[in-house]
Short mmCIF file of C-alpha atoms in Angstrom, two decimals:
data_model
loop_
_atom_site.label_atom_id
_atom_site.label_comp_id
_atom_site.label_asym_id
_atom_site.label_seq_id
_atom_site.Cartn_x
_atom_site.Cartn_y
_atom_site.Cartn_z
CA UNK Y 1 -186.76 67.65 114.58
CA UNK Y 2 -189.10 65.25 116.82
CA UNK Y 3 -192.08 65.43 114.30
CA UNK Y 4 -189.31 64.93 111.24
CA UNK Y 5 -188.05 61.45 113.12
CA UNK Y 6 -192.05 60.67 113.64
CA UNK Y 7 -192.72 60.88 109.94
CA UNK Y 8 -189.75 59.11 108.42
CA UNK Y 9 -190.63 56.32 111.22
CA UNK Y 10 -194.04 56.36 110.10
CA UNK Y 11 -193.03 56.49 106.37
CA UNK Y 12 -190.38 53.54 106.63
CA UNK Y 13 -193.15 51.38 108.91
CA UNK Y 14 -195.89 52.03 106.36
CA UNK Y 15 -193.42 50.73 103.66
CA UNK Y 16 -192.73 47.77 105.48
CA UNK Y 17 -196.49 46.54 105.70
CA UNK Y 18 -196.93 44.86 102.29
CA UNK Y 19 -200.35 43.70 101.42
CA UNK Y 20 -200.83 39.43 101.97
CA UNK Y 21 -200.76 38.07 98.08
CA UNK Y 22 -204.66 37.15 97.41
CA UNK Y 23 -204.85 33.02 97.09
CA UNK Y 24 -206.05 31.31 93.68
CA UNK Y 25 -208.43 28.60 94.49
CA UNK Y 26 -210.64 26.74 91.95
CA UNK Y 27 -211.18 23.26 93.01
CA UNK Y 28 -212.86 20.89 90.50
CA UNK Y 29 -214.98 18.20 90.79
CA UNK Y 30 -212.93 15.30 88.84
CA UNK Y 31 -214.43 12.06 90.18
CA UNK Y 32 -217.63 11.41 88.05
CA UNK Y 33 -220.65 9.54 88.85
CA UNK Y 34 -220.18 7.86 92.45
CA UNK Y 35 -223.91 7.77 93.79
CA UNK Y 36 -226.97 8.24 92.87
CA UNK Y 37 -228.86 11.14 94.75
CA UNK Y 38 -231.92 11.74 92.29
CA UNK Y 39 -233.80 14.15 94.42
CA UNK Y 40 -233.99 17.86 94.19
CA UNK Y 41 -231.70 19.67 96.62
CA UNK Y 42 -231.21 23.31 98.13
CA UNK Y 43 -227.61 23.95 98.49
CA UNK Y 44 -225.94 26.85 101.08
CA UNK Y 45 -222.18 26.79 101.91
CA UNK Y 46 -220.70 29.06 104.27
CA UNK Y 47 -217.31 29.98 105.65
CA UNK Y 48 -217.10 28.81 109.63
CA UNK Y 49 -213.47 29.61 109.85
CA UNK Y 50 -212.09 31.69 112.83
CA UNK Y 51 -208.96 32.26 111.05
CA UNK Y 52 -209.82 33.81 107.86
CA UNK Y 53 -206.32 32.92 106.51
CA UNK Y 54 -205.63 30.36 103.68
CA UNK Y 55 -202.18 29.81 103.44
CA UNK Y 56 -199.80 30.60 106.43
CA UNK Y 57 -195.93 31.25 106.05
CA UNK Y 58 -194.19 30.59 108.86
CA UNK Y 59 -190.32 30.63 109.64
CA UNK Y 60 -190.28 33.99 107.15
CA UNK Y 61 -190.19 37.64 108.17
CA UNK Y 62 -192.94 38.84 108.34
CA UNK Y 63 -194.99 35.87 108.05
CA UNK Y 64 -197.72 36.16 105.14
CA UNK Y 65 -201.49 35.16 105.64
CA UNK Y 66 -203.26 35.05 102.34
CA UNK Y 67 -206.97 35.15 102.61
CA UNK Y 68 -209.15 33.95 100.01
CA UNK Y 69 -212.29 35.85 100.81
CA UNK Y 70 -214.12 33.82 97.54
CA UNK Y 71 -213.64 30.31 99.45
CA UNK Y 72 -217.85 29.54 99.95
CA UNK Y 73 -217.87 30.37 96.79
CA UNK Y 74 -215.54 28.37 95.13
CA UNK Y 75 -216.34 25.35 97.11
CA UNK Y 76 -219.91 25.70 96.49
CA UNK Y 77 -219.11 25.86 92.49
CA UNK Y 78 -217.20 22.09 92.70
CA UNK Y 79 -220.17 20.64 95.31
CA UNK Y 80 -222.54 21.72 92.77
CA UNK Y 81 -220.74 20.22 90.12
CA UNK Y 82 -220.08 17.18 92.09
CA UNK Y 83 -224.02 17.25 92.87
CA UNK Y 84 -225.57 17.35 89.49
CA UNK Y 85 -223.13 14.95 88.57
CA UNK Y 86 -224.75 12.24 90.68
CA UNK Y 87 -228.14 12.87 90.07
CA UNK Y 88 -229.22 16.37 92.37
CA UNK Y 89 -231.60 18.97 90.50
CA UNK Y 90 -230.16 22.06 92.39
CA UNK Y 91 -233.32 24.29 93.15
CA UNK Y 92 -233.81 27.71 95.08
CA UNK Y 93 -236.78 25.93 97.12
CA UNK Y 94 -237.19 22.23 98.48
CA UNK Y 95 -238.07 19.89 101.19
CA UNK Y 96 -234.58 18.66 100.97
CA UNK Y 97 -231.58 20.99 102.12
CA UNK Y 98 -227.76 20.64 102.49
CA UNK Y 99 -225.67 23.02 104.16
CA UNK Y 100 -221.45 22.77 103.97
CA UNK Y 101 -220.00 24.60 106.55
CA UNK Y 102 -216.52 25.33 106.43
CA UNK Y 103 -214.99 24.80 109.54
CA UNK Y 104 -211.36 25.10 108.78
CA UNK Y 105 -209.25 25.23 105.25
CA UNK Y 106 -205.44 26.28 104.69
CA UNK Y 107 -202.29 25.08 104.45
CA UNK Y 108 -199.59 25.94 106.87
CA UNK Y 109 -196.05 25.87 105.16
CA UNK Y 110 -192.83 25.91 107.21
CA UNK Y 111 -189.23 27.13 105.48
CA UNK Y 112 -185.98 26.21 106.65
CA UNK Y 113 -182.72 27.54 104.12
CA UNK Y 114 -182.99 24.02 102.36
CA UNK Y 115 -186.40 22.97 101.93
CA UNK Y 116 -190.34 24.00 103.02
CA UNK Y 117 -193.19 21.48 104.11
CA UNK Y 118 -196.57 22.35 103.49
CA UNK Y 119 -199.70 20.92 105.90
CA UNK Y 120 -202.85 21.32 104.35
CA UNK Y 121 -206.16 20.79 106.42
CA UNK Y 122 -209.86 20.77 105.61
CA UNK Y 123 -212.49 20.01 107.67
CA UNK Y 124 -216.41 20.26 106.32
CA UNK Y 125 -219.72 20.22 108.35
CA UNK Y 126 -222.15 18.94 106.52
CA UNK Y 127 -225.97 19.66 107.50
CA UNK Y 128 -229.15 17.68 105.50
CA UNK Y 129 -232.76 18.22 105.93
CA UNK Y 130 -235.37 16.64 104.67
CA UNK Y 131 -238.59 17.64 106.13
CA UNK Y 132 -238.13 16.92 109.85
CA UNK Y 133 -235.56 14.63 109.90
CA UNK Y 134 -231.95 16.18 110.26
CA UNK Y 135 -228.69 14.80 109.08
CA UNK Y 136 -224.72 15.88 110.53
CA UNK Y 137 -221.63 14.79 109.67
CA UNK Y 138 -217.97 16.20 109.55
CA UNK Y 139 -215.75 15.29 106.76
CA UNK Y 140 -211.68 15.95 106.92
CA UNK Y 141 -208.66 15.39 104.91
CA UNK Y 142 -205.27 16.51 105.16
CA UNK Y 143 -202.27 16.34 102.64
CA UNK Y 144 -199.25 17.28 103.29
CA UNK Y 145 -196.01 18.18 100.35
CA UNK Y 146 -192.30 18.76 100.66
CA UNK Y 147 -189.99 20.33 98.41
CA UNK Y 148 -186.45 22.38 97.99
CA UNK Y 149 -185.66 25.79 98.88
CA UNK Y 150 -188.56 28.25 99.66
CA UNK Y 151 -192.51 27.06 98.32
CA UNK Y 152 -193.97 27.89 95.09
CA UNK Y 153 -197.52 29.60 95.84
CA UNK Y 154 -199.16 28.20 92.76
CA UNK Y 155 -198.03 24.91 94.32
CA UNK Y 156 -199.89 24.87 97.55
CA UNK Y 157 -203.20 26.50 96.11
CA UNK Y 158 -203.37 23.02 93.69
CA UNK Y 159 -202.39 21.32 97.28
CA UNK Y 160 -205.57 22.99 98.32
CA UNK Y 161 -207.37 22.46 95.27
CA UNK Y 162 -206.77 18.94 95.22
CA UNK Y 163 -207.80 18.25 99.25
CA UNK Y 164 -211.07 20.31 98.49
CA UNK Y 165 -211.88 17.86 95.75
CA UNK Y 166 -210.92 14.80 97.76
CA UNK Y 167 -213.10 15.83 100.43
CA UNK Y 168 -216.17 17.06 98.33
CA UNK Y 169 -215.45 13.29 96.62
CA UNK Y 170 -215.93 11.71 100.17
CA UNK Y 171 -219.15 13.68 100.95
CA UNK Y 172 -221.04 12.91 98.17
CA UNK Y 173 -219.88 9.42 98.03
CA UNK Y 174 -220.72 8.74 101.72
CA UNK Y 175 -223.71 5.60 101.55
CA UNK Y 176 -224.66 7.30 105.04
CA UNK Y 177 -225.54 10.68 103.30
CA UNK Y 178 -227.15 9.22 100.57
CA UNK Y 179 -229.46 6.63 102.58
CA UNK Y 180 -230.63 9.45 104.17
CA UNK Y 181 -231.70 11.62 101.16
CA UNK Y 182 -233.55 7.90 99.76
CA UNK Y 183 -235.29 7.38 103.08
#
């Protein structure tokens, strides 16, 4: 009778442990030419985060945490399209480096029975070389969105998908980043 009770337990957890819903990201670069870079360019982004999770749920049983295990790479798609749109010839090989590390990304969304708020953060290191000299800078943005009743998932991934873009848009536009790849 004992193993009987174990099993249905087991069963009836098990079924309560639904998989986290995978996150659609595909940020965009939008803004056009901003600078001029004109120098060839080795790109690397990497994911920095502790918490692997992109969007959080929270006031919900259970709460959900949705990773998006393709973030690098979907970042890295819009930087290099933000990139050769100002002027970078992306090569495997130069004197001239830039490495994005992301340090945090997600939105955290909060539910009440009448309405949910979602908090989006991003926050990008940003490491240049060029030959011996060394450039570091961290860029952040945050947006935040309200709305009725519970939140729309395909709503806070284009929350995301927008604050990516901003924040690529403020990198390469920086006259501190660019100085330093003319000098």
């Amino acid at each position: 009778m004992k193993k009987i009770a174990l099993v249905l337990c087991g069963m009836l957890l098990a079924g309560c442990a639904s998989q986290p819903k995978s996150v659609i990201l595909n940020p965009v670069y939008k803004a056009g030419k901003v600078a001029d870079f004109n120098v060839p360019l080795t790109l690397a982004v990497e994911d920095h985060r502790i918490s692997k999770f992109t969007i959080k749920v929270v006031d919900q049983e259970p709460a959900a945490y949705l990773p998006d295990a393709a973030l690098s790479e979907r970042v890295q798609i819009a930087l290099e399209q933000a990139l050769k749109t100002n002027g970078v010839q992306l090569i495997s090989a130069s004197n001239n480096t830039l490495t994005l590390h992301i340090d945090s990304f997600h939105s955290k969304v909060t539910e009440s029975y009448t309405q949910h708020e979602s908090n989006a953060v991003a926050k990008f290191k940003v490491l240049a070389t060029q030959g011996q000299r060394t450039f570091e800078k961290t860029y952040s943005g945050q947006a935040q969105m309200m709305g009725p009743l519970t939140h729309d998932q395909a709503k806070i991934e284009g929350q995301l998908n927008e604050l990516s873009e901003q924040v690529i848009t403020r990198i390469i536009s920086d006259p501190a980043l660019i100085n330093f790849f003319k000098g």
